[in-house]
CSV table of N, CA and C and ligand atoms in Angstrom, one decimal:
chain,number,residue,atom,x,y,z
A,299,MET,N,29.8,-27.7,19.6
A,299,MET,CA,30.8,-27.2,18.9
A,299,MET,C,32.0,-28.1,18.6
A,300,ILE,N,32.1,-28.1,17.1
A,300,ILE,CA,33.2,-29.0,16.4
A,300,ILE,C,34.6,-28.0,16.8
A,301,VAL,N,35.6,-28.7,17.6
A,301,VAL,CA,37.0,-28.3,17.2
A,301,VAL,C,37.9,-29.3,16.1
A,302,ALA,N,38.5,-28.5,15.3
A,302,ALA,CA,39.6,-29.1,14.3
A,302,ALA,C,40.8,-29.1,15.3
A,303,ILE,N,41.6,-29.8,15.2
A,303,ILE,CA,42.5,-30.1,15.8
A,303,ILE,C,44.0,-30.7,14.8
A,304,GLY,N,44.8,-30.6,14.9
A,304,GLY,CA,46.2,-31.1,14.0
A,304,GLY,C,47.6,-30.6,14.9
A,305,ALA,N,48.3,-31.5,14.8
A,305,ALA,CA,49.7,-31.1,14.9
A,305,ALA,C,51.1,-32.4,14.2
A,306,ASP,N,52.0,-31.5,14.2
A,306,ASP,CA,53.2,-32.5,13.4
A,306,ASP,C,53.5,-33.5,14.5
A,307,HIS,N,54.8,-34.0,14.1
A,307,HIS,CA,55.3,-34.7,14.7
A,307,HIS,C,55.6,-34.2,16.3
A,308,GLY,N,56.2,-33.2,16.5
A,308,GLY,CA,56.5,-32.4,17.6
A,308,GLY,C,55.5,-32.0,18.7
A,309,GLY,N,54.3,-32.1,18.3
A,309,GLY,CA,53.1,-31.7,18.6
A,309,GLY,C,51.8,-32.9,18.7
A,310,TYR,N,52.6,-34.4,18.5
A,310,TYR,CA,51.3,-35.4,18.3
A,310,TYR,C,51.0,-35.7,19.4
A,311,GLU,N,52.1,-36.1,20.4
A,311,GLU,CA,51.5,-36.6,22.0
A,311,GLU,C,50.6,-35.4,22.5
A,312,LEU,N,51.2,-34.2,22.2
A,312,LEU,CA,50.0,-33.3,23.1
A,312,LEU,C,48.7,-33.3,22.5
A,313,LYS,N,48.6,-33.4,21.0
A,313,LYS,CA,47.3,-33.6,20.5
A,313,LYS,C,46.5,-34.6,20.9
A,314,GLU,N,47.2,-35.6,20.9
A,314,GLU,CA,46.1,-36.9,21.5
A,314,GLU,C,45.6,-36.6,23.2
A,315,ALA,N,46.5,-36.1,23.9
A,315,ALA,CA,46.2,-35.7,25.2
A,315,ALA,C,44.9,-34.7,24.9
A,316,VAL,N,45.0,-33.7,24.3
A,316,VAL,CA,44.0,-32.9,24.1
A,316,VAL,C,42.9,-33.1,23.4
A,317,LYS,N,42.8,-33.9,22.5
A,317,LYS,CA,41.7,-34.9,21.9
A,317,LYS,C,40.6,-35.4,22.8
A,318,VAL,N,41.7,-36.0,24.1
A,318,VAL,CA,40.9,-37.2,24.9
A,318,VAL,C,40.2,-36.0,25.7
A,319,TYR,N,41.0,-35.0,26.3
A,319,TYR,CA,40.4,-34.0,27.0
A,319,TYR,C,39.3,-33.2,26.4
A,320,LEU,N,39.0,-32.8,25.2
A,320,LEU,CA,38.0,-32.2,24.5
A,320,LEU,C,36.9,-33.3,24.6
A,321,GLU,N,36.9,-34.4,24.3
A,321,GLU,CA,35.9,-35.6,24.3
A,321,GLU,C,35.2,-35.6,25.5
A,322,SER,N,36.3,-35.3,26.6
A,322,SER,CA,35.5,-35.6,27.7
A,322,SER,C,35.0,-34.5,28.0
A,323,LYS,N,34.8,-33.7,27.5
A,323,LYS,CA,34.2,-32.0,27.8
A,323,LYS,C,33.4,-32.3,26.8
A,324,MET,N,32.9,-33.1,26.0
A,324,MET,CA,31.7,-33.4,25.3
A,324,MET,C,31.8,-32.3,23.9
A,325,TYR,N,32.9,-31.9,23.5
A,325,TYR,CA,33.6,-31.3,22.5
A,325,TYR,C,33.5,-32.3,21.4
A,326,LYS,N,32.6,-32.1,20.1
A,326,LYS,CA,33.2,-32.9,19.0
A,326,LYS,C,34.5,-32.6,18.2
A,327,VAL,N,35.4,-33.3,18.3
A,327,VAL,CA,36.9,-33.8,17.8
A,327,VAL,C,36.8,-33.7,16.5
A,328,LYS,N,37.6,-32.9,15.4
A,328,LYS,CA,38.1,-33.2,14.3
A,328,LYS,C,39.2,-33.5,13.6
A,329,ASP,N,39.8,-34.5,13.6
A,329,ASP,CA,41.5,-34.7,14.0
A,329,ASP,C,42.1,-34.6,12.6
A,330,TYR,N,42.9,-34.0,12.4
A,330,TYR,CA,43.2,-33.7,11.1
A,330,TYR,C,44.6,-34.4,11.2
A,331,GLY,N,45.6,-35.3,11.9
A,331,GLY,CA,46.3,-35.6,12.0
A,331,GLY,C,47.4,-34.4,13.0
A,332,THR,N,48.6,-35.1,12.7
A,332,THR,CA,49.4,-36.2,12.1
A,332,THR,C,48.8,-37.3,13.2
A,333,ASP,N,49.2,-39.1,12.7
A,333,ASP,CA,48.9,-39.9,13.5
A,333,ASP,C,50.0,-40.7,14.2
A,334,SER,N,51.0,-39.9,14.1
A,334,SER,CA,52.3,-41.0,14.6
A,334,SER,C,53.1,-39.7,15.2
A,335,LYS,N,54.4,-40.2,16.1
A,335,LYS,CA,56.0,-39.5,16.2
A,335,LYS,C,56.6,-39.2,15.0
A,336,GLU,N,56.3,-40.1,13.9
A,336,GLU,CA,57.0,-39.9,12.5
A,336,GLU,C,57.4,-38.7,12.1
A,337,SER,N,58.1,-38.0,11.6
A,337,SER,CA,58.5,-36.8,11.0
A,337,SER,C,57.7,-36.3,10.1
A,338,VAL,N,57.2,-35.6,9.9
A,338,VAL,CA,56.3,-34.8,8.9
A,338,VAL,C,56.6,-33.0,8.5
A,339,ASP,N,55.9,-33.0,7.6
A,339,ASP,CA,55.8,-31.6,7.6
A,339,ASP,C,54.8,-30.6,8.0
A,340,TYR,N,54.7,-29.8,9.2
A,340,TYR,CA,53.7,-28.6,9.6
A,340,TYR,C,52.6,-28.1,8.9
A,341,PRO,N,53.6,-27.3,7.5
A,341,PRO,CA,52.6,-26.9,6.7
A,341,PRO,C,51.4,-27.4,6.3
A,342,ASP,N,51.5,-28.9,6.2
A,342,ASP,CA,50.1,-30.0,5.9
A,342,ASP,C,49.3,-30.1,6.9
A,343,PHE,N,49.2,-29.9,7.7
A,343,PHE,CA,48.2,-30.1,8.9
A,343,PHE,C,47.9,-28.6,9.5
A,344,GLY,N,48.8,-27.8,9.6
A,344,GLY,CA,48.3,-26.4,10.1
A,344,GLY,C,47.2,-25.9,8.5
A,345,LEU,N,47.4,-26.1,7.4
A,345,LEU,CA,46.7,-26.2,6.2
A,345,LEU,C,45.3,-26.5,6.8
A,346,LYS,N,45.4,-27.9,7.3
A,346,LYS,CA,44.2,-28.6,7.1
A,346,LYS,C,43.4,-27.7,8.2
A,347,VAL,N,43.6,-27.7,9.3
A,347,VAL,CA,43.1,-27.4,10.6
A,347,VAL,C,42.3,-25.3,9.8
A,348,ALA,N,43.0,-24.7,9.5
A,348,ALA,CA,42.8,-23.3,9.0
A,348,ALA,C,41.7,-23.7,7.9
A,349,LYS,N,41.9,-24.4,7.2
A,349,LYS,CA,40.8,-24.7,6.0
A,349,LYS,C,39.8,-24.8,6.6
A,350,ALA,N,39.6,-26.0,7.2
A,350,ALA,CA,38.2,-26.4,8.3
A,350,ALA,C,37.3,-25.6,9.1
A,351,VAL,N,38.1,-24.1,9.4
A,351,VAL,CA,37.7,-23.8,10.0
A,351,VAL,C,37.3,-22.4,9.5
A,352,ALA,N,38.4,-21.7,8.5
A,352,ALA,CA,37.4,-21.0,7.0
A,352,ALA,C,37.0,-21.3,6.5
A,353,GLU,N,36.6,-22.5,6.1
A,353,GLU,CA,35.4,-23.3,5.0
A,353,GLU,C,34.4,-23.3,6.3
A,354,GLY,N,34.5,-23.7,7.8
A,354,GLY,CA,33.1,-23.8,8.6
A,354,GLY,C,32.8,-25.0,8.9
A,355,GLU,N,33.7,-26.0,8.3
A,355,GLU,CA,34.0,-27.5,8.9
A,355,GLU,C,33.8,-27.8,10.4
A,356,ALA,N,34.5,-27.1,10.7
A,356,ALA,CA,34.9,-26.5,12.5
A,356,ALA,C,34.7,-25.0,13.0
A,357,GLU,N,34.1,-24.8,14.3
A,357,GLU,CA,33.9,-23.1,14.2
A,357,GLU,C,35.3,-22.8,15.0
A,358,THR,N,36.1,-23.7,15.6
A,358,THR,CA,37.1,-23.2,15.8
A,358,THR,C,38.6,-24.5,15.7
A,359,GLY,N,39.9,-24.1,16.1
A,359,GLY,CA,40.9,-24.9,15.5
A,359,GLY,C,42.0,-24.9,16.8
A,360,ILE,N,42.8,-26.3,17.0
A,360,ILE,CA,44.0,-26.4,17.8
A,360,ILE,C,45.0,-26.4,17.1
A,361,LEU,N,46.0,-25.7,17.3
A,361,LEU,CA,47.2,-26.5,16.2
A,361,LEU,C,48.3,-26.5,17.4
A,362,ILE,N,48.9,-27.7,17.0
A,362,ILE,CA,50.3,-28.0,18.0
A,362,ILE,C,51.9,-28.5,16.8
A,363,CYS,N,52.8,-27.8,17.1
A,363,CYS,CA,54.1,-28.3,16.9
A,363,CYS,C,55.0,-28.2,17.9
A,364,THR,N,56.1,-28.2,17.1
A,364,THR,CA,57.2,-27.9,18.6
A,364,THR,C,57.1,-26.6,19.2
A,365,THR,N,57.7,-25.2,18.1
A,365,THR,CA,57.6,-24.1,19.2
A,365,THR,C,56.5,-23.7,18.9
A,366,GLY,N,55.6,-24.2,18.1
A,366,GLY,CA,54.2,-23.3,17.6
A,366,GLY,C,54.3,-22.3,16.5
A,367,ILE,N,55.7,-22.0,16.3
A,367,ILE,CA,55.5,-20.8,15.4
A,367,ILE,C,55.4,-21.2,13.9
A,368,GLY,N,55.7,-22.2,13.5
A,368,GLY,CA,55.6,-22.7,12.3
A,368,GLY,C,54.0,-22.6,12.0
A,369,GLN,N,53.1,-23.7,13.0
A,369,GLN,CA,51.7,-23.3,12.6
A,369,GLN,C,51.2,-22.1,12.7
A,370,SER,N,51.6,-21.0,13.3
A,370,SER,CA,51.0,-19.7,13.5
A,370,SER,C,51.5,-19.4,12.1
A,371,ILE,N,52.4,-19.3,11.2
A,371,ILE,CA,52.7,-18.7,10.3
A,371,ILE,C,51.9,-19.7,9.2
A,372,THR,N,51.8,-20.5,8.9
A,372,THR,CA,50.8,-21.6,7.8
A,372,THR,C,49.4,-21.0,8.3
A,373,ALA,N,48.7,-21.2,9.5
A,373,ALA,CA,47.7,-21.0,9.3
A,373,ALA,C,47.2,-19.5,9.2
A,374,ASN,N,47.9,-18.7,9.4
A,374,ASN,CA,47.6,-17.2,9.3
A,374,ASN,C,47.6,-16.9,7.7
A,375,LYS,N,48.4,-17.6,7.2
A,375,LYS,CA,48.3,-17.5,5.4
A,375,LYS,C,46.8,-17.4,4.9
A,376,VAL,N,46.0,-18.5,5.5
A,376,VAL,CA,44.6,-18.5,5.3
A,376,VAL,C,43.7,-17.2,5.5
A,377,PRO,N,43.0,-16.4,4.5
A,377,PRO,CA,42.2,-15.5,4.7
A,377,PRO,C,41.1,-15.8,5.8
A,378,GLY,N,41.0,-14.9,6.4
A,378,GLY,CA,40.0,-15.2,7.7
A,378,GLY,C,40.3,-16.1,9.1
A,379,ILE,N,41.6,-16.2,9.0
A,379,ILE,CA,42.3,-17.6,10.4
A,379,ILE,C,42.8,-16.3,11.1
A,380,ARG,N,42.4,-16.4,12.2
A,380,ARG,CA,43.5,-15.5,13.4
A,380,ARG,C,43.8,-16.5,14.1
A,381,ALA,N,45.0,-16.7,13.9
A,381,ALA,CA,45.5,-17.8,14.6
A,381,ALA,C,46.2,-17.2,15.9
A,382,ALA,N,46.0,-17.3,17.3
A,382,ALA,CA,47.3,-17.2,18.3
A,382,ALA,C,48.0,-18.1,18.9
A,383,LEU,N,49.2,-17.7,19.0
A,383,LEU,CA,50.5,-18.6,19.3
A,383,LEU,C,50.5,-18.3,21.0
A,384,CYS,N,49.9,-19.4,22.1
A,384,CYS,CA,49.5,-18.7,23.1
A,384,CYS,C,50.3,-19.7,24.7
A,385,LEU,N,51.0,-18.9,25.3
A,385,LEU,CA,51.7,-19.8,26.4
A,385,LEU,C,51.3,-19.7,27.6
A,386,ASN,N,50.0,-19.1,28.0
A,386,ASN,CA,49.6,-18.8,29.2
A,386,ASN,C,48.0,-18.3,28.6
A,387,GLU,N,47.4,-18.4,30.0
A,387,GLU,CA,45.6,-18.4,30.0
A,387,GLU,C,45.6,-16.7,30.0
A,388,ASP,N,46.2,-15.9,30.2
A,388,ASP,CA,45.6,-14.3,30.4
A,388,ASP,C,45.8,-14.4,28.3
A,389,GLN,N,47.1,-14.5,27.6
A,389,GLN,CA,47.2,-14.7,26.1
A,389,GLN,C,45.3,-15.1,25.9
A,390,ALA,N,45.5,-16.6,26.1
A,390,ALA,CA,44.6,-17.4,25.5
A,390,ALA,C,43.3,-16.2,25.8
A,391,LYS,N,43.0,-15.7,26.6
A,391,LYS,CA,41.9,-15.0,27.3
A,391,LYS,C,41.5,-14.0,26.6
A,392,PHE,N,42.9,-12.9,26.5
A,392,PHE,CA,42.7,-12.0,25.1
A,392,PHE,C,43.0,-12.1,24.1
A,393,SER,N,43.4,-13.2,23.4
A,393,SER,CA,43.1,-13.7,22.3
A,393,SER,C,41.9,-14.0,21.5
A,394,ARG,N,40.6,-14.1,22.4
A,394,ARG,CA,39.4,-14.1,22.3
A,394,ARG,C,38.5,-12.9,22.4
A,395,LEU,N,39.1,-11.8,23.6
A,395,LEU,CA,38.4,-10.6,24.1
A,395,LEU,C,38.8,-9.8,22.8
A,396,HIS,N,40.3,-9.7,22.2
A,396,HIS,CA,40.3,-8.2,21.6
A,396,HIS,C,40.8,-8.7,20.3
A,397,ASN,N,41.0,-10.0,19.6
A,397,ASN,CA,41.7,-10.7,18.1
A,397,ASN,C,40.8,-11.7,17.9
A,398,ASN,N,39.2,-11.8,18.8
A,398,ASN,CA,38.8,-12.7,17.6
A,398,ASN,C,39.3,-13.7,17.6
A,399,ALA,N,40.3,-14.6,18.3
A,399,ALA,CA,40.8,-15.3,17.7
A,399,ALA,C,39.8,-16.7,17.1
A,400,ASN,N,40.7,-17.8,15.8
A,400,ASN,CA,39.7,-18.5,15.5
A,400,ASN,C,40.5,-19.7,15.5
A,401,VAL,N,41.8,-19.9,16.2
A,401,VAL,CA,42.5,-20.9,16.1
A,401,VAL,C,43.6,-20.4,17.3
A,402,ILE,N,43.9,-21.4,18.0
A,402,ILE,CA,44.6,-21.2,19.1
A,402,ILE,C,45.9,-22.8,19.1
A,403,VAL,N,47.2,-21.7,19.1
A,403,VAL,CA,48.3,-22.7,18.5
A,403,VAL,C,49.4,-22.8,20.4
A,404,PHE,N,50.0,-24.0,20.2
A,404,PHE,CA,50.8,-24.3,21.1
A,404,PHE,C,51.9,-24.5,20.7
A,405,GLY,N,52.8,-24.3,21.1
A,405,GLY,CA,54.4,-25.1,21.3
A,405,GLY,C,55.0,-26.4,22.2
A,406,ALA,N,54.9,-27.6,21.6
A,406,ALA,CA,54.8,-28.0,22.6
A,406,ALA,C,56.3,-28.5,23.9
A,407,ARG,N,57.3,-27.8,23.0
A,407,ARG,CA,58.3,-27.4,23.7
A,407,ARG,C,58.1,-26.7,25.2
A,408,TYR,N,57.4,-25.7,25.2
A,408,TYR,CA,57.4,-24.6,26.7
A,408,TYR,C,56.0,-25.1,27.4
A,409,THR,N,55.6,-25.6,26.7
A,409,THR,CA,54.1,-26.1,27.6
A,409,THR,C,54.2,-27.6,27.8
A,410,ASP,N,53.0,-27.7,28.8
A,410,ASP,CA,52.7,-29.4,29.2
A,410,ASP,C,51.0,-29.4,29.3
A,411,GLU,N,50.7,-30.8,29.1
A,411,GLU,CA,49.8,-31.1,29.0
A,411,GLU,C,48.5,-30.3,30.1
A,412,ASP,N,48.7,-29.8,31.4
A,412,ASP,CA,47.9,-29.5,32.5
A,412,ASP,C,47.7,-28.0,32.0
A,413,LYS,N,48.5,-27.0,31.5
A,413,LYS,CA,49.0,-26.1,31.3
A,413,LYS,C,47.8,-25.7,30.0
A,414,VAL,N,48.0,-26.5,28.8
A,414,VAL,CA,47.4,-26.3,27.8
A,414,VAL,C,45.9,-26.8,28.1
A,415,LYS,N,45.4,-27.4,29.1
A,415,LYS,CA,44.4,-27.8,29.2
A,415,LYS,C,43.7,-26.4,29.6
A,416,GLU,N,44.1,-25.9,30.6
A,416,GLU,CA,43.7,-24.3,31.1
A,416,GLU,C,43.8,-23.6,30.3
A,417,MET,N,44.4,-23.6,29.2
A,417,MET,CA,44.1,-22.2,28.1
A,417,MET,C,43.2,-22.4,27.3
A,418,ILE,N,42.9,-24.2,26.8
A,418,ILE,CA,41.9,-24.2,25.9
A,418,ILE,C,41.0,-24.0,26.8
A,419,ASP,N,40.5,-24.6,28.1
A,419,ASP,CA,39.5,-23.8,28.5
A,419,ASP,C,38.9,-22.2,28.5
A,420,VAL,N,40.1,-21.6,28.8
A,420,VAL,CA,39.4,-20.0,28.7
A,420,VAL,C,39.3,-19.8,27.6
A,421,TYR,N,39.8,-20.4,26.2
A,421,TYR,CA,39.7,-20.1,25.0
A,421,TYR,C,38.7,-20.3,24.5
A,422,LEU,N,37.8,-21.6,25.1
A,422,LEU,CA,37.0,-22.1,24.4
A,422,LEU,C,35.8,-21.4,24.9
A,423,THR,N,36.0,-20.9,25.9
A,423,THR,CA,34.4,-20.2,27.3
A,423,THR,C,34.2,-19.0,27.1
A,424,THR,N,35.4,-18.1,26.2
A,424,THR,CA,35.8,-16.3,26.3
A,424,THR,C,35.5,-15.9,25.1
A,425,GLY,N,34.5,-14.8,24.7
A,425,GLY,CA,33.5,-14.5,23.9
A,425,GLY,C,34.6,-13.1,23.3
A,426,PHE,N,33.7,-12.2,22.1
A,426,PHE,CA,35.0,-11.2,21.5
A,426,PHE,C,34.2,-10.3,22.3
A,427,ASP,N,35.1,-9.5,22.1
A,427,ASP,CA,34.4,-8.0,23.0
A,427,ASP,C,33.6,-7.0,21.9
A,428,GLY,N,34.3,-6.9,20.7
A,428,GLY,CA,33.2,-6.6,19.3
A,428,GLY,C,34.2,-4.8,19.7
A,429,GLY,N,33.1,-4.0,19.1
A,429,GLY,CA,33.6,-2.0,19.5
A,429,GLY,C,34.9,-2.1,18.7
A,430,ARG,N,35.7,-1.8,19.5
A,430,ARG,CA,37.6,-0.9,18.8
A,430,ARG,C,38.1,-2.1,18.1
A,431,HIS,N,37.6,-3.2,18.8
A,431,HIS,CA,38.5,-4.6,18.7
A,431,HIS,C,38.3,-4.8,17.1
A,432,GLN,N,36.6,-4.5,16.8
A,432,GLN,CA,36.0,-5.1,15.8
A,432,GLN,C,36.8,-4.2,14.1
A,433,ARG,N,36.7,-2.9,14.7
A,433,ARG,CA,37.9,-2.0,13.7
A,433,ARG,C,38.6,-2.3,13.4
A,434,ARG,N,39.7,-3.1,14.7
A,434,ARG,CA,40.6,-3.2,13.9
A,434,ARG,C,41.3,-4.7,13.7
A,435,LEU,N,40.4,-5.6,13.5
A,435,LEU,CA,39.5,-6.7,12.5
A,435,LEU,C,39.8,-6.3,11.4
A,436,ASP,N,38.9,-5.5,11.2
A,436,ASP,CA,38.4,-5.0,9.8
A,436,ASP,C,39.9,-4.4,9.3
A,437,LYS,N,40.4,-3.8,9.8
A,437,LYS,CA,41.6,-3.3,9.1
A,437,LYS,C,42.6,-4.6,8.3
A,438,ILE,N,42.7,-5.9,9.7
A,438,ILE,CA,43.2,-6.8,9.2
A,438,ILE,C,42.6,-6.9,7.6
A,439,VAL,N,41.2,-7.5,7.9
A,439,VAL,CA,40.5,-8.1,6.7
A,439,VAL,C,40.7,-7.2,5.4
A,440,GLU,N,41.1,-5.9,5.7
A,440,GLU,CA,41.7,-5.3,4.3
A,440,GLU,C,43.1,-5.3,3.9
A,441,ILE,N,43.9,-5.9,4.7
A,441,ILE,CA,45.5,-5.9,4.0
A,441,ILE,C,45.0,-7.4,3.8
A,442,GLU,N,44.0,-8.5,4.2
A,442,GLU,CA,44.5,-9.4,3.5
A,442,GLU,C,43.5,-9.4,2.0
A,443,LYS,N,42.7,-8.6,1.7
A,443,LYS,CA,42.2,-8.2,0.2
A,443,LYS,C,43.5,-7.2,-0.4
A,444,ARG,N,44.1,-6.4,0.4
A,444,ARG,CA,45.5,-5.8,-0.6
A,444,ARG,C,46.3,-6.4,-1.0
A,445,TYR,N,46.7,-7.6,-0.3
A,445,TYR,CA,47.7,-8.5,-1.0
A,445,TYR,C,47.2,-9.9,-1.7
A,446,LYS,N,46.0,-10.1,-1.8
A,446,LYS,CA,45.5,-10.9,-2.1
A,446,LYS,C,45.7,-11.3,-3.9
A,447,LYS,N,46.1,-12.5,-4.1
A,447,LYS,CA,46.8,-12.8,-5.4
A,447,LYS,C,45.7,-12.4,-6.4
B,158,RB5,C1,59.5,-29.8,13.6
B,158,RB5,O1,61.1,-30.2,13.9
B,158,RB5,C2,60.0,-28.1,14.0
B,158,RB5,O2,60.9,-27.3,13.3
B,158,RB5,C3,58.4,-27.7,14.2
B,158,RB5,O3,57.8,-28.5,14.6
B,158,RB5,C4,57.9,-26.5,14.3
B,158,RB5,O4,58.6,-26.5,15.6
B,158,RB5,C5,58.0,-25.2,13.5
B,158,RB5,O5,57.9,-24.0,13.6
């Protein structure tokens, strides 16, 4: 599985740890930056990861910023992206079971490396339940179409 990862300066250190962890688990990682703690703009990195997932360059994505909010807002602007900001394993699990999330987002301010590894494990190994949940996702697609410019 190819995992696209990205962060702004607020998530840079955690992203580096996530990369090492994913590679140790034999995932192929595409790192879309940022590459240092120098201040950058989170939408630049949220867009790169969301685009990679939406266009099939990666099967799933991981985004990090300080709060996780900016990356969530950014990624969810890209049609086909279902980005889930998660704080715990239960949210990570349900983001897949019910929402078929294709990007998971973390706020570095509110979590730590161990917690993130646990959430990633659950996120990457849980499938989508389908059924009534697919009907709900179809409604989100209709919303995307209705507001398409
Ligand atoms: C950067 O200071 C901060 O605003 C950013 O990392 C993120 O939390 C935005 O939502």
